Short mmCIF file of C-alpha atoms in Angstrom, two decimals:
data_model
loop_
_atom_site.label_atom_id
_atom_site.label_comp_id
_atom_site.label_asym_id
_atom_site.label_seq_id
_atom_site.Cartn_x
_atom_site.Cartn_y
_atom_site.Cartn_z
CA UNK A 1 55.07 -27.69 4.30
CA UNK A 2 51.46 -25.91 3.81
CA UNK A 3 49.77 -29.36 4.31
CA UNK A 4 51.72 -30.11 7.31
CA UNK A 5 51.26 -27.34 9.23
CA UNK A 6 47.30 -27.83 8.48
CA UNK A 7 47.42 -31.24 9.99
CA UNK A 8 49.56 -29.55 13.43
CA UNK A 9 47.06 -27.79 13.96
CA UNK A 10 44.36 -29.95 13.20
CA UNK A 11 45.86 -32.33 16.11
CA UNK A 12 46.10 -29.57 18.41
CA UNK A 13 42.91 -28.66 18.10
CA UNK A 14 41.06 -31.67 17.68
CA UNK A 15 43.61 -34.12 19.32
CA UNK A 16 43.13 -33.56 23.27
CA UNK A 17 39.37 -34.21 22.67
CA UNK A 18 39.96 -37.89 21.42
CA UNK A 19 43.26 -38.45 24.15
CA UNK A 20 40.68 -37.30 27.11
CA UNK A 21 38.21 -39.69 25.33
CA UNK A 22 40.50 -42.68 25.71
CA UNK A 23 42.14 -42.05 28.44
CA UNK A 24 38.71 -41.34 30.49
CA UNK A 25 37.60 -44.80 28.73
CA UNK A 26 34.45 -43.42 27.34
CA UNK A 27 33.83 -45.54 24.86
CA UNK A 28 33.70 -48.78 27.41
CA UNK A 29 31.31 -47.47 29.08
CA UNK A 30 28.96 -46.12 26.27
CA UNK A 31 28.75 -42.24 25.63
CA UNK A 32 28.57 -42.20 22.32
CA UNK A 33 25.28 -41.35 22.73
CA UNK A 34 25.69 -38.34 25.68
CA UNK A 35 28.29 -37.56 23.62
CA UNK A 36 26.59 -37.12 19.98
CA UNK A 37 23.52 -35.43 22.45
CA UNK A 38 25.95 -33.00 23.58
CA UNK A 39 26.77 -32.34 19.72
CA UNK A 40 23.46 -32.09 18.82
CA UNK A 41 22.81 -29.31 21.13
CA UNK A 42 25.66 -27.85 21.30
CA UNK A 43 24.54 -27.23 17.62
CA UNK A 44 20.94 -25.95 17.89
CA UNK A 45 22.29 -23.33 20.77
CA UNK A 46 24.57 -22.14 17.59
CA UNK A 47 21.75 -21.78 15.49
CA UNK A 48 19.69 -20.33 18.05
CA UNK A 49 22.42 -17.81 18.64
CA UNK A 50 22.84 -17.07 15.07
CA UNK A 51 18.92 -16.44 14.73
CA UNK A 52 18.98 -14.01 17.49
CA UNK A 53 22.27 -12.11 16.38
CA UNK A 54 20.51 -11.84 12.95
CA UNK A 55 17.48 -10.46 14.45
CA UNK A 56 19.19 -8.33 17.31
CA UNK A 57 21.35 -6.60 14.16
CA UNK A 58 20.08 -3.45 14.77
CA UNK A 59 21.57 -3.23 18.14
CA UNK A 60 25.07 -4.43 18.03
CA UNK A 61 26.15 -1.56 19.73
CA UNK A 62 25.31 -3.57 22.81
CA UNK A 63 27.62 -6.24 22.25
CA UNK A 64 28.38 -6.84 25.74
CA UNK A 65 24.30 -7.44 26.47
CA UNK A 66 24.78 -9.93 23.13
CA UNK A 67 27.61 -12.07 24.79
CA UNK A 68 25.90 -12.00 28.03
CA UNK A 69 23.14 -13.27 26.52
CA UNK A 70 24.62 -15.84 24.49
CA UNK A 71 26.43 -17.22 27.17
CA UNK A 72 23.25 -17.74 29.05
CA UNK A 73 22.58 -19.75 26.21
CA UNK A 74 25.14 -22.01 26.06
CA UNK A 75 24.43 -22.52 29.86
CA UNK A 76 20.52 -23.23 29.39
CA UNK A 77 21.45 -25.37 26.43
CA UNK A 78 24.10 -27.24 28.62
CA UNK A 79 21.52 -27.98 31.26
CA UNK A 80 18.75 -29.59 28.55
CA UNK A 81 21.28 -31.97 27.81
CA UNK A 82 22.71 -33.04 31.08
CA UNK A 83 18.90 -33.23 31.66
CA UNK A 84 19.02 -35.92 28.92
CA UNK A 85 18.72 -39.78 29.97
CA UNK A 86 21.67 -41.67 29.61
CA UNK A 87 23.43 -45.35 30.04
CA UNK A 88 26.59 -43.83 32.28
CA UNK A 89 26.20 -44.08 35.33
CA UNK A 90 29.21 -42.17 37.00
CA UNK A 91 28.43 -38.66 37.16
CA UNK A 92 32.30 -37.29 36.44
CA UNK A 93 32.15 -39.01 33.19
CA UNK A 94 28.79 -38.16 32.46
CA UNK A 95 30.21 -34.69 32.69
CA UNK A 96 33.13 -35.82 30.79
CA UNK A 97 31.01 -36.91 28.02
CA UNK A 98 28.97 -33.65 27.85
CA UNK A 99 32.26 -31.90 27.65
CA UNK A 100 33.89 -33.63 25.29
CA UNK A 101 30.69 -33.21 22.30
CA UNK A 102 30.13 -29.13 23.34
CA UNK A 103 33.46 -28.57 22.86
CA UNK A 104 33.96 -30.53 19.99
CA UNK A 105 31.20 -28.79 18.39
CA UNK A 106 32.31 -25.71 19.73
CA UNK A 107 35.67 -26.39 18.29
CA UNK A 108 34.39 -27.58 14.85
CA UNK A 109 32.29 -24.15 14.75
CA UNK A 110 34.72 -22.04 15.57
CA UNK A 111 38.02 -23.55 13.86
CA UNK A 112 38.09 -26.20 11.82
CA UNK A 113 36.54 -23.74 8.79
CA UNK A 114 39.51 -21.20 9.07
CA UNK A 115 42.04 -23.94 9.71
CA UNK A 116 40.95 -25.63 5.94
CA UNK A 117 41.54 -22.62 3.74
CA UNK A 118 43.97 -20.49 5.80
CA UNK A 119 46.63 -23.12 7.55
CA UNK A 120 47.02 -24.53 3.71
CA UNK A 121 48.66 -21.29 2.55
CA UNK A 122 52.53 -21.44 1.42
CA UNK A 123 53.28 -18.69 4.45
CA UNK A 124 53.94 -20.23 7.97
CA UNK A 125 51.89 -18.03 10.69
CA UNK A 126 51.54 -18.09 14.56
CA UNK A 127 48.16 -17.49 14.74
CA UNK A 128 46.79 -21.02 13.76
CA UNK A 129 48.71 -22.71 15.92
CA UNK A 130 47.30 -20.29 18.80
CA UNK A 131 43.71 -20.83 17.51
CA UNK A 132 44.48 -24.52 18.09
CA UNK A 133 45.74 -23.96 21.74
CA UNK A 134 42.89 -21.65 22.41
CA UNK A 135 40.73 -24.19 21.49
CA UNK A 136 42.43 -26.55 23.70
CA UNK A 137 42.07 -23.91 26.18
CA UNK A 138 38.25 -23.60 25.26
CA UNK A 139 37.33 -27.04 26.08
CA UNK A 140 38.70 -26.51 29.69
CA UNK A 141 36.65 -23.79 29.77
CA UNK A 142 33.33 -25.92 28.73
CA UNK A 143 34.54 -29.27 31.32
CA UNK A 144 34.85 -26.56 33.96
CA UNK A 145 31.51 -25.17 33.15
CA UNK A 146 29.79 -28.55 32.73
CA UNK A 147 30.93 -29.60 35.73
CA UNK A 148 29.81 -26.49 37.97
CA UNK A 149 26.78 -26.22 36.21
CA UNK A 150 26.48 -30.26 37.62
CA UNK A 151 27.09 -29.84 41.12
CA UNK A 152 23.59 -27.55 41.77
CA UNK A 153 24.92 -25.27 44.62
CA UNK A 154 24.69 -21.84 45.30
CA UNK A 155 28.50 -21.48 45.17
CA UNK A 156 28.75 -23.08 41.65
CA UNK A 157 26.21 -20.41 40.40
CA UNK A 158 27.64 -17.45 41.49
CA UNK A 159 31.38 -18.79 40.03
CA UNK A 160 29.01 -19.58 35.69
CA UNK A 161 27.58 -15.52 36.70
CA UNK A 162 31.38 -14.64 37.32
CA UNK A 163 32.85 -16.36 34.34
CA UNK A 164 29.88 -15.25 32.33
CA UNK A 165 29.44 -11.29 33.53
CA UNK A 166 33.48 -10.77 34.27
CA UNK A 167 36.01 -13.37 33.28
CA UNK A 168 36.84 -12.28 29.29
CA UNK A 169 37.19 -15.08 26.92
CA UNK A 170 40.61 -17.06 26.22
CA UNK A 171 41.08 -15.43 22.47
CA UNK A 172 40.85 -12.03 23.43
CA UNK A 173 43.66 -12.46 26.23
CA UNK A 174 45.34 -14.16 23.87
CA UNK A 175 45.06 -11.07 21.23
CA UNK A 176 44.79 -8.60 23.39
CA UNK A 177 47.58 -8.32 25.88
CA UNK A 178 48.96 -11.91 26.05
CA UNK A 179 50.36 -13.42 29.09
CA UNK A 180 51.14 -10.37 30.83
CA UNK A 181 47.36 -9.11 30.98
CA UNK A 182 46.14 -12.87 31.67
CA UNK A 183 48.30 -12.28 35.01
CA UNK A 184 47.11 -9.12 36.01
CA UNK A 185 43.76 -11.00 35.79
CA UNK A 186 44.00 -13.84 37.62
CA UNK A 187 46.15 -12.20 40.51
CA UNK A 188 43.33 -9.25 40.58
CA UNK A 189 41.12 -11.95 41.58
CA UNK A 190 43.08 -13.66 43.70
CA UNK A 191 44.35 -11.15 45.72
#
């Protein structure tokens, strides 16, 4: 039972990344590469992050001004690598491809090292399989911000400084309030 609840949420985490992959036919069209670029970065932004949160340990009480700044990051670090040359020539699966290794990397960072020891235990728990559809969730998140940060308009900027100054992040609606308070956001914004 232990092991096959690790391997549920191993595909829900890690599975939509390979279907998009296929189904987006990727591989036919070569980004591997943009793809193992977008890793690679996605990987020295985490480092770079972790550096700065070990040096900025002082001041933690700040931990919005931390956040803001590490999402600034992510979005610098997502711009050096769209900057990257590369064999695809459509742009939406450039984007797709850029997506696809942040995310993964994101995802590998963030879950697969608490799914290994923690989904293997002889107790059956919610909260791994929401840390899978959060990640699922997450990688939404990074093709929508890929894809703004793309398009180079004033319009796409001002939505990465909404999501990055206002819009909270998927886990803590998820932990925080649930569905209920993920409504209240979306139709305060809307309406």
């Amino acid at each position: 039972m232990a092991f096959s609840h690790l391997i549920n949420c191993l595909l829900l985490a890690f599975g939509p990344f390979f279907v998009v992959y296929k189904a987006r036919s990727l591989a036919e069209q070569g980004a591997y590469k943009t793809v193992l670029i977008s890793i690679l970065g996605c990987l020295l932004t985490q480092f770079c992050k972790l550096f700065l949160l070990a040096s900025l340990s002082v001041i933690t009480e700040q931990l919005i001004h931390i956040k803001l700044l590490f999402d600034l990051i992510d979005c610098y670090g997502i711009i050096l690598v769209a900057k990257q040359k590369t064999n695809i020539d459509d742009k939406i699966s450039r984007i797709f491809a850029i997506a696809i290794g942040w995310a993964l990397m994101d995802c590998v960072m963030k879950h697969l090292f608490t799914f290994i020891p923690n989904a293997t235990t002889d107790e059956f728990t919610w909260t791994f399989i929401l840390r899978g559809i959060t990640a699922n969730l997450e990688f939404f998140e990074t093709l929508f911000l890929v894809g703004l940060l793309q398009s180079k308009n004033k319009i796409s900027y001002a939505l990465i400084l909404l999501k990055v100054l206002v819009l909270p992040n998927f886990q803590d609606i998820i932990t925080r309030g649930g569905l209920s308070s993920a409504y209240m956001l979306v139709s305060r914004f809307v309406i």
